[in-house]
Amino acid sequence: MADVLDAERLWSIPRVGVAAVGGGRVVVPVTTHDLDENVGTTRLWEVHLDGRPLRALTSTTASATKPVISPDGARLAFLRKVDGRQQVHVMALDGGEADGVTDLPLGAIGARWMPDGRHLVVVANVYRDHPDLDATRAERDRLADTKVTAHVTEDARFRHWDRWLTNGEVPHLLLVAADASTGTSAGAEVRDLTPSSMRWMRWDNTGDPLDDVDVSPDGSTVAWCANRSGPPHTQVRWSLFVTDVATGDERCLTPDHEGHASHPRFRPDGTGLVYGKTYDPRFYADRVRLVAHELATGEERTLAADWDRSPTNWSFDGDDLVFEAEDDARQPIWRLRGDGPPTEVARDGTLVGVSPLGDGTLVATRSSLTRPPELVRVVADGIITPLTDVTAEAMAGLELPTVEDVRFAGARRDEVQMFVVSAPGLDDGPAPLVHVIHGGPHGTFGDTWHWRWNTMAFVGRHLRAALVNFHGSTSFGQDYAASIRGAWGDLPAADIEAATDVLFDRGLADPERMAIMGGSYGGYLVSWLIGRTDRYRCAIAHAAVTNLANMYATDGTEGLGEAHGAVPWDDLDRVQRWSPMAHAGGFSTPTLVIHGDRDHRVPVGQGLELYGVLKAKGVDARLVHYPDENHWILSPANSIHWYGEVAAWLTRHL
């Protein structure tokens, strides 16, 4: 009998990342894991477009990440740890050893090549009150010796995800020579392009600040996005800045815009750029508009203004823009030519990291619910051909589940989409059903491979899973995403219940063996539903939002009033209307509660309160607490344990 995917097998699959493209060459990072050592190693491989086998560029002894290829295709820059901190290294792509070119006191976050191929723009943190590299190094050493461990702040934004922001680290843009060690001071082949900046850029524990940095084709200007607010940062506004490389002069291109700017990309002629603009800073799923900005005049115009999707990762392919955008629970590649609407280039599961090769073809990473990421080439007519096959050996012999795309009438009789994933060989009769509820709430359970919440690993041989893209989900337009603001538990809960009824009516769900599970907002919806129905035999709430009034301990509070319907000091009753803990009298469903202690997005007290109330009420409950994990369970050992706890709870009750 063929195998089904389990957690250990999942961690044996190589993880293909987003490729670097430049000078007609392609380099892709691939991460593999040693389960005995509980660590992963990322190697860089050159992908030959003529079909020759991949060529290893870096060794297995130390991870190499964030590759970028020089404009002429001759050299590769990447990050590698030195004394525990990431530093920029450069190597010739045709052979030779990598040289470390930075020795930055707090390490490097990433780099972009200058057009001359002799310099790099490096993003690296310094201390706000000690902004030059020597002063930051001295302060780092002083802090290492201090016995005081207190976090002290007067800022409104003082944590992010799993990191405290109270030590005053801010990113600077550095101009670094690419051919020699830079030493430790700004005079030794490194120049700070933003020496007086006290601005945050997007934090690298949940994203990549390099996505918000670009260099003009002539190398004279750097565009970058950063927060323009000052202390105490009650409002965070990501704005667009440009810096003159020669003089260091800085100006903000969006000084009066209330929303956010992101991902600037210079036009090939250098006279302007395109960036992403959102208008509602209190709604993180606000639609991204592509805006063309003329540098000489400041004139702006919105491209494809009426297109109701949110582009990401755009770049110029000649005069065209190519990008990804979620649509209908998939993520196709799109092309925008002139003033017309975007046209779809290719659609197959989820395509990410699209990059033009310069010959009219594109490179991207493709995955689906049953297919892990691999690199592909996309030609002009949308034909997709594989470039890598590094996961084939680990996937060999696995039985794949069946996936059905189902549409049904949900809340308000609106059409709602869900994927129904059935264990390999499962017949069409009633089967144990588990709802896997996505977080956000403004996200989607798309046709994509998921390493942390892998549906193939959940269904095993016996289960059927429902992945409902309820009201509030992205990829179905702005109105659909915004429809749950102020009433989190309303339409999505009705959608989940309607999906259950549809599967029961079709004879696919055993009404005596049904479960619900979800994380973050998905955990919220689990907690909300167990207070309103006892039709599910068990529940799993990971990093669950359970008490809305107490969510002001989260790492970013702006927009909570709009999301929850009110702020508790003005209208506590309205907040409690949609708060699961206010309806705890209905809790009776056996519930597995999981939480990471380093979770600042949904603070661990939310999960502990849920568990405490369940136990106080005498409800069957189990707590799994990870002291060293954040909102996500990331280490191999803890992830395998997590999957085991989930499987055991479902087996016990279904």
XYZ file of C-alpha atoms in Angstrom:
654
model
C 0.000 0.000 0.000
C 1.254 3.469 -0.888
C 1.960 5.936 1.881
C 0.005 8.965 2.997
C 1.683 12.147 4.109
C 2.493 12.507 7.802
C 4.422 15.169 9.682
C 7.831 13.485 9.542
C 7.459 12.855 5.820
C 6.378 16.469 5.403
C 9.619 17.666 7.013
C 11.651 15.406 4.717
C 10.490 17.318 1.625
C 12.973 19.939 0.367
C 11.530 23.446 0.467
C 12.034 25.410 -2.736
C 12.092 29.175 -2.257
C 11.721 32.173 -4.535
C 14.365 32.380 -7.242
C 16.808 35.202 -7.912
C 17.055 36.224 -11.566
C 19.665 38.440 -13.208
C 21.878 38.604 -16.268
C 20.023 35.659 -17.809
C 20.813 33.387 -14.843
C 18.608 31.855 -12.159
C 19.520 30.879 -8.589
C 17.063 29.207 -6.225
C 17.310 28.552 -2.453
C 16.379 25.053 -1.277
C 16.017 24.251 2.423
C 16.358 20.757 3.885
C 16.005 19.711 7.518
C 17.924 17.429 9.848
C 15.290 16.104 12.239
C 17.847 14.668 14.641
C 19.541 18.053 14.991
C 16.216 19.959 14.725
C 17.700 22.424 12.223
C 17.334 23.403 8.599
C 20.019 24.324 6.073
C 19.437 26.429 2.983
C 21.660 25.880 -0.058
C 21.747 27.943 -3.219
C 21.531 26.183 -6.580
C 21.962 27.501 -10.092
C 19.097 26.508 -12.372
C 20.109 25.910 -15.976
C 17.417 26.987 -18.405
C 18.597 24.464 -21.014
C 17.582 21.521 -18.839
C 20.978 20.617 -17.394
C 20.946 19.454 -13.754
C 20.996 22.016 -10.958
C 24.452 23.091 -9.804
C 25.143 23.535 -6.095
C 26.694 26.917 -5.326
C 26.932 26.702 -1.544
C 27.682 23.887 0.868
C 25.629 22.061 3.462
C 27.746 23.374 6.340
C 26.113 26.814 6.647
C 22.873 28.277 5.343
C 22.983 30.785 2.511
C 19.847 32.874 2.030
C 18.390 35.846 0.131
C 20.366 35.459 -3.097
C 20.618 38.385 -5.539
C 22.434 38.222 -8.890
C 24.513 41.098 -10.237
C 23.131 42.848 -13.331
C 25.708 41.215 -15.616
C 25.040 37.751 -14.192
C 28.648 37.356 -13.065
C 28.311 37.460 -9.279
C 25.957 36.388 -6.541
C 25.371 38.135 -3.206
C 23.681 36.364 -0.316
C 23.463 36.252 3.474
C 25.371 33.844 5.691
C 25.863 33.905 9.446
C 29.190 34.988 10.916
C 29.460 34.864 14.713
C 25.706 34.451 14.924
C 24.777 37.412 12.701
C 23.829 37.490 9.033
C 26.472 39.167 6.856
C 26.592 39.803 3.124
C 28.807 37.494 1.074
C 29.676 37.704 -2.619
C 30.883 34.940 -4.936
C 31.583 34.583 -8.642
C 28.859 32.516 -10.281
C 31.365 30.744 -12.507
C 33.330 29.394 -9.547
C 35.348 30.336 -6.505
C 34.844 30.882 -2.819
C 32.473 33.423 -1.315
C 33.958 36.511 0.337
C 32.343 38.238 3.276
C 31.865 41.895 2.391
C 30.210 43.170 5.566
C 30.992 43.081 9.260
C 27.939 44.951 10.494
C 27.405 45.133 14.255
C 23.776 43.968 14.167
C 24.113 41.997 10.950
C 22.510 42.547 7.543
C 18.858 42.094 6.573
C 19.466 41.868 2.829
C 21.013 43.515 -0.201
C 20.305 44.805 -3.687
C 22.871 45.308 -6.434
C 23.657 48.728 -7.778
C 23.555 48.922 -11.598
C 27.350 49.267 -11.751
C 27.735 45.749 -10.332
C 30.459 47.039 -7.991
C 28.316 48.119 -5.047
C 25.353 46.884 -3.042
C 22.625 48.684 -1.164
C 22.383 46.827 2.131
C 19.574 47.098 4.685
C 20.982 46.771 8.209
C 19.841 47.792 11.669
C 21.549 50.336 13.878
C 20.538 51.717 17.249
C 18.393 54.843 16.940
C 20.306 56.653 19.689
C 23.696 55.390 18.423
C 23.183 55.612 14.664
C 26.658 55.201 13.174
C 28.175 51.735 12.906
C 30.940 52.233 15.466
C 28.518 53.655 18.024
C 26.070 50.807 17.390
C 28.861 48.275 17.856
C 29.843 49.843 21.174
C 26.235 49.904 22.371
C 25.748 46.264 21.315
C 28.755 45.268 23.415
C 27.540 47.325 26.361
C 24.105 45.716 26.248
C 25.657 42.260 26.126
C 27.329 42.955 29.476
C 24.415 44.591 31.282
C 22.471 42.748 33.967
C 19.278 44.736 33.358
C 16.643 42.869 31.326
C 13.766 45.356 31.489
C 11.842 46.545 28.434
C 11.057 50.248 28.839
C 8.985 52.290 26.399
C 6.497 55.101 25.945
C 5.646 54.075 22.376
C 2.225 52.788 21.362
C 3.872 50.270 19.038
C 6.383 48.413 21.171
C 6.266 44.775 19.990
C 5.936 43.009 16.653
C 5.105 39.329 16.231
C 7.751 37.815 18.529
C 10.093 40.775 18.941
C 10.247 43.653 21.379
C 10.922 47.001 19.703
C 12.219 48.694 22.844
C 15.953 48.422 22.146
C 15.746 51.155 19.527
C 16.843 49.213 16.443
C 16.028 50.976 13.161
C 17.095 49.994 9.631
C 19.467 52.110 7.582
C 20.392 51.860 3.903
C 24.131 51.359 3.421
C 26.173 51.594 0.226
C 28.704 48.777 0.375
C 31.560 47.865 -1.950
C 31.032 44.374 -3.309
C 34.654 43.343 -3.745
C 36.295 43.701 -0.326
C 35.563 43.506 3.384
C 34.023 46.756 4.524
C 35.512 46.791 8.003
C 33.550 48.347 10.802
C 33.269 52.027 10.044
C 31.530 54.179 7.479
C 34.874 55.194 6.064
C 35.947 51.663 5.178
C 34.066 51.037 1.932
C 30.631 51.521 3.465
C 28.560 54.692 3.421
C 25.308 55.243 5.276
C 22.733 56.623 2.836
C 20.236 57.369 5.620
C 22.461 58.433 8.548
C 19.798 60.389 10.431
C 16.848 58.069 9.856
C 14.879 56.972 12.888
C 12.202 55.249 10.803
C 11.029 51.669 10.923
C 10.786 49.651 7.752
C 8.648 46.534 7.601
C 9.933 44.068 10.166
C 11.903 41.136 8.851
C 10.355 38.569 11.209
C 7.167 38.575 9.102
C 8.337 39.960 5.753
C 11.307 41.195 3.793
C 12.157 44.909 3.955
C 14.062 44.460 0.672
C 10.692 44.137 -1.077
C 10.272 47.848 -0.332
C 13.657 48.929 -1.762
C 14.611 49.599 -5.365
C 17.503 51.335 -7.175
C 17.051 53.519 -10.247
C 18.512 52.215 -13.532
C 21.320 54.802 -13.441
C 22.117 54.138 -9.781
C 21.483 57.725 -8.736
C 18.426 57.168 -6.555
C 17.150 54.639 -4.031
C 13.409 54.332 -3.412
C 12.272 52.815 -0.137
C 9.231 52.583 2.105
C 9.281 53.295 5.818
C 7.060 54.513 8.606
C 6.762 58.297 8.622
C 5.217 58.587 12.085
C 7.269 59.722 15.040
C 7.157 58.537 18.636
C 4.896 57.391 20.238
C 3.789 55.793 16.930
C 0.076 55.693 17.710
C -0.391 55.477 13.945
C 1.960 53.573 11.663
C 1.975 54.841 8.072
C 4.235 53.209 5.494
C 5.303 56.015 3.154
C 7.415 56.234 0.022
C 10.819 57.945 0.192
C 13.623 58.547 -2.297
C 17.262 59.185 -1.425
C 19.863 60.744 -3.699
C 22.843 58.389 -3.603
C 25.423 61.123 -4.250
C 24.175 63.716 -1.747
C 22.097 61.707 0.718
C 19.193 64.115 0.244
C 15.931 62.448 1.229
C 12.349 63.348 0.401
C 8.984 61.745 1.007
C 6.866 61.266 -2.122
C 3.666 60.532 -0.170
C 3.765 63.003 2.748
C 0.010 63.588 2.927
C -1.328 60.159 2.058
C -3.318 58.630 4.901
C -2.828 55.037 3.760
C 0.206 52.900 3.032
C 2.801 52.695 0.249
C 4.722 49.561 -0.725
C 7.036 47.884 -3.244
C 8.389 50.780 -5.375
C 9.829 49.760 -8.744
C 11.575 52.145 -11.121
C 10.565 52.265 -14.755
C 13.278 51.102 -17.168
C 13.883 54.716 -18.285
C 14.265 55.897 -14.676
C 11.876 58.849 -15.061
C 9.282 57.429 -12.714
C 8.279 54.482 -10.631
C 5.270 52.365 -9.777
C 4.333 51.604 -6.191
C 1.419 50.078 -4.285
C -1.048 52.300 -2.484
C -3.802 51.470 -0.016
C -6.226 54.043 1.328
C -7.600 52.670 4.602
C -4.756 52.212 7.093
C -7.128 50.661 9.609
C -8.060 47.816 7.229
C -5.091 45.647 6.369
C -6.952 43.942 3.503
C -7.667 47.221 1.739
C -7.170 46.732 -1.990
C -3.691 47.559 -3.308
C -3.719 49.999 -6.223
C -0.809 50.336 -8.627
C 0.222 53.992 -8.833
C 2.600 55.494 -11.397
C 4.623 58.405 -9.989
C 6.530 60.838 -12.224
C 9.709 61.884 -10.417
C 10.148 65.241 -12.172
C 6.618 66.550 -11.588
C 5.224 64.441 -8.742
C 2.223 63.659 -10.939
C 0.494 60.382 -10.110
C -2.075 58.214 -11.829
C -3.677 54.971 -10.759
C -3.239 52.035 -13.123
C -6.122 49.597 -13.657
C -8.095 51.676 -11.177
C -11.281 49.603 -11.463
C -9.613 46.195 -11.128
C -10.931 44.581 -7.936
C -7.900 42.508 -6.988
C -4.672 43.251 -5.085
C -1.422 42.860 -7.044
C 1.796 41.817 -5.308
C 5.441 41.489 -6.330
C 5.261 43.566 -9.507
C 8.241 44.206 -11.725
C 8.850 45.633 -15.168
C 9.158 43.329 -18.164
C 10.096 45.904 -20.766
C 7.368 48.508 -20.526
C 4.853 46.030 -19.109
C 4.234 45.204 -15.469
C 4.034 41.557 -14.456
C 2.812 40.507 -11.036
C 0.872 38.018 -8.950
C -2.616 38.574 -7.562
C -4.992 36.304 -5.699
C -8.165 35.479 -7.584
C -10.837 32.929 -6.680
C -8.610 31.111 -4.157
C -5.748 30.795 -6.636
C -2.833 33.066 -7.432
C -2.267 33.562 -11.173
C 0.346 35.689 -12.924
C -0.923 38.850 -14.617
C 0.438 41.317 -17.141
C -0.463 45.019 -17.291
C 0.220 46.707 -20.591
C -0.293 50.439 -20.928
C -3.615 51.755 -19.673
C -5.593 48.581 -20.255
C -6.851 46.149 -17.630
C -4.549 43.372 -16.389
C -4.629 40.212 -18.477
C -4.077 36.770 -17.043
C -0.814 35.153 -18.154
C -0.976 31.816 -16.344
C -3.180 30.135 -13.730
C -2.183 26.908 -12.014
C -2.562 26.637 -8.252
C -0.459 29.335 -6.612
C 2.334 31.114 -8.492
C 4.710 33.298 -6.452
C 7.967 35.143 -6.967
C 7.391 35.943 -10.631
C 10.516 37.390 -12.278
C 11.097 38.313 -15.941
C 13.995 36.565 -17.628
C 14.346 39.373 -20.157
C 13.462 37.267 -23.201
C 9.681 37.439 -22.843
C 9.485 34.512 -20.445
C 9.000 34.457 -16.704
C 10.203 32.389 -13.764
C 7.985 31.649 -10.753
C 7.480 29.106 -7.973
C 4.346 26.966 -8.342
C 2.471 24.887 -5.780
C -0.997 23.495 -5.082
C -2.850 21.710 -2.301
C -1.269 18.412 -3.383
C 1.992 19.625 -4.936
C 4.905 21.221 -3.011
C 6.663 24.275 -4.472
C 8.889 23.884 -7.517
C 10.375 26.414 -9.912
C 8.678 26.806 -13.311
C 9.103 28.811 -16.504
C 6.113 30.601 -18.022
C 6.178 31.564 -21.685
C 4.134 34.274 -23.381
C 1.173 32.043 -24.222
C 0.865 30.916 -20.607
C 2.408 27.477 -21.039
C 4.104 26.389 -17.804
C 7.093 24.037 -17.822
C 9.001 22.760 -14.781
C 12.534 23.973 -14.119
C 13.166 21.977 -10.935
C 12.065 18.616 -9.589
C 13.805 18.558 -6.211
C 10.769 17.308 -4.266
C 10.075 14.264 -6.454
C 12.084 11.772 -4.435
C 10.487 12.792 -1.123
C 6.999 12.701 -2.677
C 7.503 9.367 -4.447
C 5.019 6.678 -3.426
C 2.614 9.058 -1.700
C -1.085 8.617 -2.337
C -2.622 12.002 -3.029
C -6.018 13.083 -1.721
C -8.743 14.217 -4.085
C -9.588 17.909 -4.195
C -12.970 19.271 -5.246
C -13.827 22.937 -5.736
C -17.339 23.449 -4.363
C -19.587 26.523 -4.580
C -22.580 26.897 -2.310
C -25.013 29.469 -0.951
C -23.597 30.844 2.279
C -24.591 33.784 4.462
C -27.025 36.183 2.782
C -27.326 33.533 0.038
C -24.027 34.795 -1.388
C -21.906 32.307 -3.307
C -19.098 30.933 -1.144
C -16.184 28.810 -2.347
C -14.565 25.897 -0.532
C -12.108 23.130 -1.297
C -13.142 19.662 -0.146
C -10.098 17.465 0.375
C -10.771 13.736 0.766
C -8.307 11.132 1.980
C -6.856 8.845 -0.727
C -9.289 6.075 -1.576
C -12.122 7.532 0.492
C -15.447 6.584 -1.083
C -18.293 9.006 -1.756
C -20.202 8.045 1.375
C -20.316 9.852 4.720
C -16.883 10.294 6.292
C -15.497 12.032 9.364
C -15.318 15.737 8.531
C -12.939 18.378 9.811
C -13.291 22.053 8.973
C -9.837 23.646 8.612
C -10.537 27.361 9.125
C -8.020 29.896 7.863
C -6.713 32.837 9.846
C -6.602 36.513 9.092
C -9.563 36.825 8.897
C -8.543 38.500 5.655
C -6.643 35.659 4.022
C -7.601 32.625 2.002
C -7.228 28.860 2.074
C -6.121 28.745 -1.526
C -4.937 26.062 -3.875
C -1.463 26.185 -2.396
C 0.954 23.991 -0.464
C 1.092 24.831 3.240
C 3.973 23.673 5.408
C 2.414 24.510 8.793
C -1.254 23.632 8.057
C -0.940 20.945 5.424
C -4.308 19.455 4.541
C -2.734 16.308 3.087
C -1.199 15.614 6.489
C -4.532 16.201 8.250
C -6.775 13.898 6.215
C -4.556 10.789 6.383
C -6.566 7.784 5.187
C -9.892 8.436 6.833
C -10.877 12.104 6.977
C -12.513 14.611 4.696
C -11.495 18.250 5.162
C -13.434 21.380 4.227
C -11.506 24.583 3.518
C -14.165 27.296 3.394
C -13.289 30.732 2.046
C -15.925 32.469 4.122
C -16.998 36.105 3.945
C -13.938 38.194 4.836
C -11.586 36.055 2.752
C -9.331 37.641 0.180
C -9.206 36.880 -3.569
C -12.928 37.519 -4.062
C -12.904 41.311 -4.157
C -12.849 44.261 -1.771
C -16.512 44.123 -0.732
C -16.322 40.432 0.157
C -13.225 40.984 2.300
C -14.709 44.017 4.062
C -18.119 42.466 4.662
C -17.321 41.210 8.180
C -15.835 44.381 9.652
C -17.533 45.120 12.942
C -19.185 41.689 13.104
C -16.436 39.068 13.096
C -18.604 36.140 14.147
C -21.614 36.781 11.924
C -21.260 35.899 8.238
C -18.215 33.582 8.552
C -19.932 31.385 11.151
C -23.006 31.174 8.940
C -20.776 30.164 6.026
C -19.133 27.356 8.015
C -22.507 26.061 9.151
C -23.904 26.247 5.618
C -20.901 24.318 4.305
C -21.496 21.623 6.920
C -25.123 21.344 5.820
C -24.125 21.110 2.146
C -21.654 18.302 2.827
C -24.178 16.481 4.975
C -26.906 16.854 2.321
C -24.508 15.484 -0.320
C -23.830 12.468 1.867
C -20.164 13.339 2.327
C -20.135 14.141 6.070
C -20.973 11.846 8.959
C -23.017 14.107 11.276
C -21.830 12.127 14.320
C -18.154 12.629 13.500
C -17.420 16.269 12.682
C -14.727 18.617 13.997
C -13.591 22.219 13.609
C -10.040 23.504 13.829
C -8.319 26.792 13.087
C -5.554 29.183 14.047
C -5.510 32.899 14.852
C -8.804 34.231 13.468
C -9.544 30.603 12.566
C -9.164 29.874 16.280
C -11.506 32.780 16.987
C -14.150 31.243 14.754
C -13.677 27.871 16.448
C -14.152 29.539 19.854
C -17.170 31.450 18.583
C -18.836 28.336 17.158
C -18.368 26.156 20.247
C -20.283 28.796 22.194
C -23.222 28.543 19.786
C -23.493 24.899 18.716
C -22.671 21.432 19.978
C -22.906 19.725 16.571
C -19.104 19.235 16.387
C -17.618 16.349 18.320
C -14.374 18.203 19.012
C -12.521 21.429 18.314
C -8.907 22.570 17.970
C -8.106 26.230 18.705
C -4.556 27.286 17.846
C -3.423 30.817 18.823
C -7.103 31.647 19.126
C -8.530 35.122 19.642
C -11.034 34.478 22.431
C -11.575 37.764 24.282
C -11.893 40.804 22.030
C -11.719 43.364 24.823
C -8.374 41.920 25.920
C -6.837 42.067 22.442
C -5.332 45.473 23.248
C -2.332 43.465 24.442
C -1.647 42.595 20.797
C 1.342 44.036 18.954
C -0.649 46.493 16.832
C -3.950 47.925 18.045
C -4.771 50.336 15.213
C -7.932 49.188 13.444
C -9.244 46.952 16.233
C -12.255 49.210 16.786
C -13.294 48.913 13.142
C -12.694 45.150 13.142
C -14.555 44.497 16.401
C -17.380 46.988 15.890
C -16.372 49.400 18.650
C -13.688 50.100 21.211
C -14.411 48.656 24.657
C -14.134 51.951 26.526
C -16.902 53.448 24.381
C -19.221 50.477 23.785
C -18.209 47.354 25.661
C -21.533 45.649 24.963
C -21.006 45.842 21.217
C -17.494 44.403 21.520
C -18.782 41.624 23.744
C -21.499 40.841 21.204
C -18.828 39.264 19.004
C -16.432 38.061 21.722
C -16.359 34.265 22.237
C -15.592 34.542 25.935
C -18.771 36.544 26.493
C -20.684 33.485 25.280
C -18.698 30.898 27.215
C -21.896 29.648 28.825
C -22.415 27.612 25.676
C -19.014 25.912 25.751
C -19.410 22.126 25.867
C -17.308 20.855 22.935
C -14.091 18.982 23.797
C -11.347 21.399 22.762
C -7.606 21.161 22.190
C -6.034 24.551 22.978
C -2.588 25.302 21.477
C -0.518 28.460 21.930
C 3.055 29.708 21.666
C 4.405 31.794 24.524
C 6.274 34.200 22.210
C 3.105 35.081 20.317
C 2.648 38.860 20.441
C 0.041 38.920 17.655
C -2.469 36.873 19.684
C -0.996 37.023 23.192
C -0.763 33.717 24.999
C -3.269 34.851 27.635
C -6.020 34.470 25.039
C -5.389 30.744 24.808
C -4.802 30.269 28.522
C -8.094 32.000 29.311
C -9.955 29.701 26.917
C -8.387 26.632 28.490
C -9.052 27.894 32.009
C -12.723 28.541 31.301
C -13.173 25.146 29.634
C -11.641 23.392 32.635
C -13.631 25.482 35.100
C -16.809 24.445 33.294
C -15.810 20.789 33.325
C -15.439 20.574 29.546
C -12.974 18.016 28.188
C -9.932 20.090 27.198
C -6.212 19.714 26.604
C -3.551 22.449 26.583
C -0.410 22.367 24.438
C 1.886 25.298 25.227
C 5.155 25.943 23.372
C 7.434 28.269 25.382
C 9.796 28.905 22.451
C 7.322 29.377 19.564
C 5.477 32.446 18.321
C 2.228 32.737 16.343
C 3.575 29.924 14.156
C 5.075 26.573 15.140
C 8.373 26.653 13.271
C 10.925 24.170 14.612
C 10.851 20.655 13.105
C 10.522 18.900 16.466
C 7.719 21.143 17.717
C 5.923 20.991 14.381
C 5.982 17.184 14.351
C 4.728 17.216 17.939
C 1.978 19.710 16.916
C 0.780 17.514 14.060
C 0.820 14.542 16.448
C -1.319 16.344 19.025
C -3.797 17.404 16.340
C -4.027 13.892 14.888
C -4.417 12.300 18.325
C -7.232 14.692 19.300
C -9.122 14.054 16.071
C -8.645 10.284 16.420
C -9.774 10.347 20.040
C -13.041 12.111 19.274
C -13.882 11.111 15.698
